CSV table of C-alpha atoms and ligand atoms in Angstrom, one decimal:
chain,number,residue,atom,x,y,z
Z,169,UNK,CA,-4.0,17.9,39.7
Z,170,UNK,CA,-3.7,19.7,36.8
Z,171,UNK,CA,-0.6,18.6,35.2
Z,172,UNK,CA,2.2,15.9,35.9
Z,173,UNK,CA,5.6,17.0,35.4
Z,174,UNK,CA,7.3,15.2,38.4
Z,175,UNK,CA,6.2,12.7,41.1
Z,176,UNK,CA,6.1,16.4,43.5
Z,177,UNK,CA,2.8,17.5,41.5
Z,178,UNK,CA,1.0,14.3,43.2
Z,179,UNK,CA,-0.5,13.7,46.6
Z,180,UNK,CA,-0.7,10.3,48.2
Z,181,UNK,CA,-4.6,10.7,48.4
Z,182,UNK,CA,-4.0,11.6,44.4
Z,183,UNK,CA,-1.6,8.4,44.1
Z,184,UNK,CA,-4.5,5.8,45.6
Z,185,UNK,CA,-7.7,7.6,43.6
Z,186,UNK,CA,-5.2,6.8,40.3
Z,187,UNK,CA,-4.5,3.2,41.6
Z,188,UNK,CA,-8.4,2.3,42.8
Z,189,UNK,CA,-9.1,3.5,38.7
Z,190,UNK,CA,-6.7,1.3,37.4
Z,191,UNK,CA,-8.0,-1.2,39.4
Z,192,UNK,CA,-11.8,-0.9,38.2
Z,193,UNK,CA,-13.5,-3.3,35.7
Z,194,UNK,CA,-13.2,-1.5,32.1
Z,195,UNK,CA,-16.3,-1.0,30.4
Z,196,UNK,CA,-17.2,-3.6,27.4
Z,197,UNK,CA,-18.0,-0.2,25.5
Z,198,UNK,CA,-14.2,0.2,25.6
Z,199,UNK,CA,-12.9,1.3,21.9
Z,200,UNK,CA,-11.0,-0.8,20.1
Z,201,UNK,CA,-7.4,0.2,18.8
Z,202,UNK,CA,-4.7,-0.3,16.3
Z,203,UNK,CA,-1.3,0.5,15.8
Z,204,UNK,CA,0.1,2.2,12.4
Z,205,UNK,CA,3.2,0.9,12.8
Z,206,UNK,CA,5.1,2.6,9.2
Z,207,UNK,CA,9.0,1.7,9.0
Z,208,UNK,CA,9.1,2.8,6.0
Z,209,UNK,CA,7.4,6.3,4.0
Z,210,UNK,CA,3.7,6.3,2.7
Z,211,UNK,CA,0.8,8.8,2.2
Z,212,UNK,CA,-2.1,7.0,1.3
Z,213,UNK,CA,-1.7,3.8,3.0
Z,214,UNK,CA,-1.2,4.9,6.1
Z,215,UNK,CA,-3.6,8.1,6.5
Z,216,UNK,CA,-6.6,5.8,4.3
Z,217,UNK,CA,-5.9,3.2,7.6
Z,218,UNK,CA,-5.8,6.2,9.4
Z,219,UNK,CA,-8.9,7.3,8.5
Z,220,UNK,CA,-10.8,4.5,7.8
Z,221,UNK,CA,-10.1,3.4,11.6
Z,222,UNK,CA,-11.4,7.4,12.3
Z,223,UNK,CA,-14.4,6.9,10.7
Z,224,UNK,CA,-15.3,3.5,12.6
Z,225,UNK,CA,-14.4,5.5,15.9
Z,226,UNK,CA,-11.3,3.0,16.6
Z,227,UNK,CA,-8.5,4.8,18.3
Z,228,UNK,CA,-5.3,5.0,16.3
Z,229,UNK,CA,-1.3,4.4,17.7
Z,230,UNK,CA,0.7,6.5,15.4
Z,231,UNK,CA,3.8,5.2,15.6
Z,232,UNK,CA,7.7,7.3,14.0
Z,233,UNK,CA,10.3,5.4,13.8
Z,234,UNK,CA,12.4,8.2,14.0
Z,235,UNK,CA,11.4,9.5,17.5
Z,236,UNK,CA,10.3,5.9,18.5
Z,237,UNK,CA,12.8,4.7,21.3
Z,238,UNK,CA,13.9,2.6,18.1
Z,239,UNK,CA,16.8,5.5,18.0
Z,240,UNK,CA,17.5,4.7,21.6
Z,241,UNK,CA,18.5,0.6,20.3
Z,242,UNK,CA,15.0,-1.0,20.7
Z,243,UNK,CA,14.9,-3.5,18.5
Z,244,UNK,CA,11.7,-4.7,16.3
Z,245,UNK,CA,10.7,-7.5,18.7
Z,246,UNK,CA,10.5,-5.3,21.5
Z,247,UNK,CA,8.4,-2.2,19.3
Z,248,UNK,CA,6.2,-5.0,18.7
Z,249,UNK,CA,5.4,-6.5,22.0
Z,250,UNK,CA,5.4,-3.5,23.3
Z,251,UNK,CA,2.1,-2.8,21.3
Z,252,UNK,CA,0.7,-5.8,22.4
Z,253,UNK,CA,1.3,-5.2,26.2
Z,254,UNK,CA,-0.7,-1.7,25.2
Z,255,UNK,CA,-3.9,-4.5,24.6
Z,256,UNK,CA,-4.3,-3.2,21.5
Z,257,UNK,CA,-6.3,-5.0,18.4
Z,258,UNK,CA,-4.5,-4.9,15.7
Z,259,UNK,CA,-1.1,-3.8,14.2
Z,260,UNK,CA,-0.7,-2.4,10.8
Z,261,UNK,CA,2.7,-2.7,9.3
Z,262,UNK,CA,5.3,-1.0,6.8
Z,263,UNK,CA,8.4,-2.3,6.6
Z,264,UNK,CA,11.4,-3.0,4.1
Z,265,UNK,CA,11.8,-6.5,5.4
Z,266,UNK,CA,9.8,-9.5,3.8
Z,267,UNK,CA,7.7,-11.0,6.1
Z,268,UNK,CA,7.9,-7.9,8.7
Z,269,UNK,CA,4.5,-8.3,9.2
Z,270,UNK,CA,4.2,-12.4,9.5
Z,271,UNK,CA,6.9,-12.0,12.3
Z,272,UNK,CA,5.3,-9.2,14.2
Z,273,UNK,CA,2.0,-11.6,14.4
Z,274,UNK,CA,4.3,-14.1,15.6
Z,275,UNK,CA,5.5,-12.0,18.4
Z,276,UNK,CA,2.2,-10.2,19.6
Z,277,UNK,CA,0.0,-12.9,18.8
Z,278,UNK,CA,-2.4,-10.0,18.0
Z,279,UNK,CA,-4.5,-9.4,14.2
Z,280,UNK,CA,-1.8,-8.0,11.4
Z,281,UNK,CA,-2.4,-6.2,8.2
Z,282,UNK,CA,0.2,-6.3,5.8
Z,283,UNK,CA,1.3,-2.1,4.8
Z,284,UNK,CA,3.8,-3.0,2.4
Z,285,UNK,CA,7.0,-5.7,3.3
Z,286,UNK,CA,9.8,-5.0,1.0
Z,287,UNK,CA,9.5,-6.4,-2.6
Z,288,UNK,CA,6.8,-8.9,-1.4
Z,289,UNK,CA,3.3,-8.0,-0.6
Z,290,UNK,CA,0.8,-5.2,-0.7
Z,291,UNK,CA,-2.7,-6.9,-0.3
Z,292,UNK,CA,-4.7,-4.3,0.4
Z,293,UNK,CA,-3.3,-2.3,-2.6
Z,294,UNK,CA,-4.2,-5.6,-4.6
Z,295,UNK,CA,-8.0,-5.2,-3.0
Z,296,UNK,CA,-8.6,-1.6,-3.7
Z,297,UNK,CA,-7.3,-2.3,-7.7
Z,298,UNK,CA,-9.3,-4.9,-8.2
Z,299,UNK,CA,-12.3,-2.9,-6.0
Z,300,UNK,CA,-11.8,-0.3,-8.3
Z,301,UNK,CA,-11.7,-2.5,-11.9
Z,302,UNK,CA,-14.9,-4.1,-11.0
Z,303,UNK,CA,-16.5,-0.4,-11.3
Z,304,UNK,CA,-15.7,-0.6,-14.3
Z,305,UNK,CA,-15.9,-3.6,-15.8
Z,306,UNK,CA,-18.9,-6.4,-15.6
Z,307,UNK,CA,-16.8,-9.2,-16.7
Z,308,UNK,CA,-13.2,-9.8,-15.6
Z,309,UNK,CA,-12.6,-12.9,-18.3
Z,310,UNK,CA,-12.9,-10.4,-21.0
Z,311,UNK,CA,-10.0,-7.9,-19.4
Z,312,UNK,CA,-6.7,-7.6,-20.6
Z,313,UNK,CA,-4.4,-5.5,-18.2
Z,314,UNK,CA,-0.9,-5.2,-19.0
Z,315,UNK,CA,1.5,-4.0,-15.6
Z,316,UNK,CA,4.3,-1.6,-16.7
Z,317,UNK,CA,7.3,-0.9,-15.2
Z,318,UNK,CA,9.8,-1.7,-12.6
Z,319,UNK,CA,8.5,-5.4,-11.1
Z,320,UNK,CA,11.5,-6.5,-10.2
Z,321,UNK,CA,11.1,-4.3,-6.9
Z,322,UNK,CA,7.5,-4.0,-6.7
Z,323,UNK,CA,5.0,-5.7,-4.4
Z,324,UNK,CA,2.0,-4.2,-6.2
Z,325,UNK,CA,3.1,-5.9,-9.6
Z,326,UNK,CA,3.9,-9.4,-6.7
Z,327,UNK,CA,0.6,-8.9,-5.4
Z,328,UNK,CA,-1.1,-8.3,-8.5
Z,329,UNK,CA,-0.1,-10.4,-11.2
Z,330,UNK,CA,-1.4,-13.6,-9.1
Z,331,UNK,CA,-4.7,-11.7,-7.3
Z,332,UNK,CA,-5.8,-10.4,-10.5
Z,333,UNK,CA,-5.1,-13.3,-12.8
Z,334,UNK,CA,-7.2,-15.6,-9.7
Z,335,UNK,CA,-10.2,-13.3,-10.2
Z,336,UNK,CA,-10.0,-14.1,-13.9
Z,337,UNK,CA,-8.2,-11.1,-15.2
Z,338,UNK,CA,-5.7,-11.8,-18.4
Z,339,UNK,CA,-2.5,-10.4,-16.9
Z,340,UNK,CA,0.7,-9.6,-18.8
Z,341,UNK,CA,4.0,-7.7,-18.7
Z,342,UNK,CA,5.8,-5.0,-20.2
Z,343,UNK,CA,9.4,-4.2,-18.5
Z,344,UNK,CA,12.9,-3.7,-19.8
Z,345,UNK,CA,14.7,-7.3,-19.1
Z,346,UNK,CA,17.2,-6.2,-16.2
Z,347,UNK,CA,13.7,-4.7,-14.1
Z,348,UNK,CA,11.5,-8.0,-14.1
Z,349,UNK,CA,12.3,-10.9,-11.8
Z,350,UNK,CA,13.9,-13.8,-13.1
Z,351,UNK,CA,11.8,-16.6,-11.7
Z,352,UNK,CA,8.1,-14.5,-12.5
Z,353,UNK,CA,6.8,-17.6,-15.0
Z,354,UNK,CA,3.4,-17.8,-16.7
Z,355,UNK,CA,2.8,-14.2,-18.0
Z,356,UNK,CA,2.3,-13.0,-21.5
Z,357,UNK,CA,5.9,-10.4,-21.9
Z,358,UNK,CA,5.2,-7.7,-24.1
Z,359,UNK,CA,8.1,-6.3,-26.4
Z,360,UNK,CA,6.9,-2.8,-26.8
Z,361,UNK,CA,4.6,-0.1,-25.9
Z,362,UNK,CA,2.5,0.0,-28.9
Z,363,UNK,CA,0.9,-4.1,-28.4
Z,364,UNK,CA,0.2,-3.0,-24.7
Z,365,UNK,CA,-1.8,0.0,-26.3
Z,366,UNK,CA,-3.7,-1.5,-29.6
Z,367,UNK,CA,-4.5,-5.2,-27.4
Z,368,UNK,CA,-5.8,-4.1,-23.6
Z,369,UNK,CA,-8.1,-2.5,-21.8
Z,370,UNK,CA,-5.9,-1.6,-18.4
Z,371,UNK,CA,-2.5,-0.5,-18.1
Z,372,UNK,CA,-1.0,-0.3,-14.9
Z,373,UNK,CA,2.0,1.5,-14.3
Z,374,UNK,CA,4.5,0.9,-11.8
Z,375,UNK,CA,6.6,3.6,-9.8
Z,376,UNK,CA,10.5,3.4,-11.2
Z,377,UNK,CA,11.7,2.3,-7.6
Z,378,UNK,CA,14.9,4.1,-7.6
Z,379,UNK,CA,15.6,3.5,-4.1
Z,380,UNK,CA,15.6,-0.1,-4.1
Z,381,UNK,CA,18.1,0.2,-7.1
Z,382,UNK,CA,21.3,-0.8,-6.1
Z,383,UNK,CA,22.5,-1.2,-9.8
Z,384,UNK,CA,22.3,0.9,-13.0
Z,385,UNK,CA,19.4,-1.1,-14.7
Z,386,UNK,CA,18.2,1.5,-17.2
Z,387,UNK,CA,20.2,3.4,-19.3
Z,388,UNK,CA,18.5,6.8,-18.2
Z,389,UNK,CA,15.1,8.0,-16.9
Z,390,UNK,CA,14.5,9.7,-20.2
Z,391,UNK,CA,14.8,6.7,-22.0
Z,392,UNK,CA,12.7,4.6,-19.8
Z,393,UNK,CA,10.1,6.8,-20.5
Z,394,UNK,CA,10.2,6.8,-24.1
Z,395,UNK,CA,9.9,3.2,-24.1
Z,396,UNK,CA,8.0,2.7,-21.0
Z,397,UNK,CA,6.3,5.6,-19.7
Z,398,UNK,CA,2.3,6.3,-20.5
Z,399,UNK,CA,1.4,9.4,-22.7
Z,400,UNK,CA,-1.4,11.2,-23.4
Z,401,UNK,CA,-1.7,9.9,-26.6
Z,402,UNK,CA,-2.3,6.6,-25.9
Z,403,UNK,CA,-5.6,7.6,-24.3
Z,404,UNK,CA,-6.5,8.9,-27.8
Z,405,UNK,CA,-5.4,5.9,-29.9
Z,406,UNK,CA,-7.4,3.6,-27.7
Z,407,UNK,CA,-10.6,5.1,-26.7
Z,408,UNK,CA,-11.2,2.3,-24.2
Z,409,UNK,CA,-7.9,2.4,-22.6
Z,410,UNK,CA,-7.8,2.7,-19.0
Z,411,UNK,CA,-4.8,3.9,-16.5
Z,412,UNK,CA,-4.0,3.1,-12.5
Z,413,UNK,CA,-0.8,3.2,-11.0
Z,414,UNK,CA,-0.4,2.3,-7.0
Z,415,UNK,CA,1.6,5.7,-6.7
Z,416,UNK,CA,3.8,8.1,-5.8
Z,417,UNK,CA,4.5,8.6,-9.2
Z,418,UNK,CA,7.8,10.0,-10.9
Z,419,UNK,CA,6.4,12.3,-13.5
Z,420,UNK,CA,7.8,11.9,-17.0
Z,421,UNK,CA,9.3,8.9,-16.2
Z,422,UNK,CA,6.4,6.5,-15.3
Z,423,UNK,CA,3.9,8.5,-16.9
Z,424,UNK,CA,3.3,12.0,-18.2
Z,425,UNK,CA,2.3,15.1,-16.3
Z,426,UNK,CA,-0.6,16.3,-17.4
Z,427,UNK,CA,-2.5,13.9,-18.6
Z,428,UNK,CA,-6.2,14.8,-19.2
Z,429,UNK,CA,-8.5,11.7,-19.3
Z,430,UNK,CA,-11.6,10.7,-17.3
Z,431,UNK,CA,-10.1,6.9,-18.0
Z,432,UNK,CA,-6.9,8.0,-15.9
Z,433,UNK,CA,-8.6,6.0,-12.5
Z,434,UNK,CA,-5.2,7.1,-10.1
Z,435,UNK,CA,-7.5,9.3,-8.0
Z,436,UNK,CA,-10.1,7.0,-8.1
Z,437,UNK,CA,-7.6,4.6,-6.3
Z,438,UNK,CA,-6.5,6.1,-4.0
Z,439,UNK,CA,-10.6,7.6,-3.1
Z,440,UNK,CA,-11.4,3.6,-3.3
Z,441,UNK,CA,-8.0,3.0,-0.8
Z,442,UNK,CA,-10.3,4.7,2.3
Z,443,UNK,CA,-13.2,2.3,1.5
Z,444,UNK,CA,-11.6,-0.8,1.1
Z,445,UNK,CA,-9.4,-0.4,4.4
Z,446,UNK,CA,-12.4,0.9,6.2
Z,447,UNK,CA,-14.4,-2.4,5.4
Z,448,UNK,CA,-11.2,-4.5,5.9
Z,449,UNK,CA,-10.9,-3.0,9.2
Z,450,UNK,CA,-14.9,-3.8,10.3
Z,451,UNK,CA,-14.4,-7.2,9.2
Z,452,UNK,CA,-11.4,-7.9,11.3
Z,453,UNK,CA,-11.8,-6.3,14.4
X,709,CP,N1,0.4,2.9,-3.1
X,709,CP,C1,1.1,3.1,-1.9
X,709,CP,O1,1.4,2.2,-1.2
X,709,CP,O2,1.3,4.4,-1.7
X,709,CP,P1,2.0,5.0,-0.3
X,709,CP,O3,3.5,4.5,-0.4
X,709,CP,O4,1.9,6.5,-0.4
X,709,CP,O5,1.3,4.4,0.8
């Protein structure tokens, strides 16, 4: 049998050789498996799983919404047990509800990794900045990193502020008032650009989440980056000034294009996104 297109291309003989396989023991060399399960966008998150589970020699589920039976009225719970019923290891999940991935482990009873669940949590985005900190720094106590931007809808700044500050990282805030959240207590609040520049050694920037915006909370983009957005200058007023930002970025409105500086660590990120996923993924499964 070459191909299956219809129940015609297969012989009864055909039909009990496929049924005496299924019914064989499977082999305990059997790969494992995981599901990308991304309901909402990403690059690097989901191809760094991606490959990371590549380069243990896990097989991958790539699952699209869009031509997922999700379009035909299958609802979440059913996506997600279906996964299960696959016997498949773990489920990694995107998605724009909080707690998306707490409920999915619910259902499937299987190992869940947290891609990204609305405003709430990124942890492994949390993992890979700190991962990539510690490269440069000895001694967390003595680091003063300031997070930029829109934290109102970000779960890297959620994720952040309270993992960074636990491994001893001073942590503090620079945001217009209408984009940080009203009940985020305990953080230094910067009131301008030039104190995040003269007193630390890290600034992260945020992405503008313009999406998740469903009021005008800055006056324009051009504005916002006058106040808010990193320039290339600021590398040269403080020559020990270092950059990340999770991305995508919105150039010239988080930071600037261009910017030419072996301290600009966004690369470097998103290089140290592959390694940290790939030993998360060896220490779960
Ligand atoms: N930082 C981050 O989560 O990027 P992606 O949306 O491209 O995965």
């Amino acid at each position: 049998m070459k191909s299956l297109h219809s129940v015609f291309d297969i012989s009864d003989s055909q039909v009990k050789d496929v049924f005496d396989l299924a019914d064989l023991p499977k082999s305990k060399q059997i790969r494992k498996s995981l599901g990308l399960l991304f309901f909402e966008p990403s690059t690097r998150t989901k191809l760094s799983f991606e490959l990371a589970a590549k380069n243990l020699g896990i097989n991958v589920l790539d699952f699209n919404p869009s031509s997922s039976s999700l379009s035909k009225g299958e609802t979440f719970r059913d996506t997600i047990s279906t996964f299960a019923s696959f016997g498949i290891d773990a489920l990694i999940i995107r998605h724009k509800s909080t707690q998306a991935s707490t409920l999915a482990e619910k259902i499937s009873g299987i190992t869940t990794i947290n891609a990204g669940d609305g405003r709430n949590q990124h942890p492994t985005q949390a993992l890979l900045d700190l991962y990539t900190i510690k490269k440069y720094f000895n001694n967390l106590n003595q680091i003063r990193l300031c997070i930029v931007g829109d934290l109102l809808h970000s779960r890297v700044a959620n994720s952040n502020l309270h993992f960074l500050k636990r491994f001893g990282i001073e942590v503090s805030i620079l945001a217009p008032s209408t984009l940080i959240p009203k009940n985020l207590t305990g953080f230094k609040v910067h009131s301008d650009i030039n104190s995040v520049i003269d007193n630390c050694n890290i600034v992260m920037c945020l992405r503008l989440q313009q999406e998740r915006m469903t009021d005008a909370l800055i006056p324009s983009k051009a504005e916002y980056f006058k106040y808010y957005g990193f320039k290339q200058e600021y590398f040269n007023r403080n020559k020990e000034l270092f950059l990340m930002h999770p991305g995508p970025v919105n150039y010239n409105i988080d930071i600037a294009d261009n910017l030419q500086s072996e301290r600009n660590l966004i690369n470097e990120q998103v290089a140290n996104g592959v390694k940290i996923r790939q030993a998360l993924l060896e220490y779960m499964l």
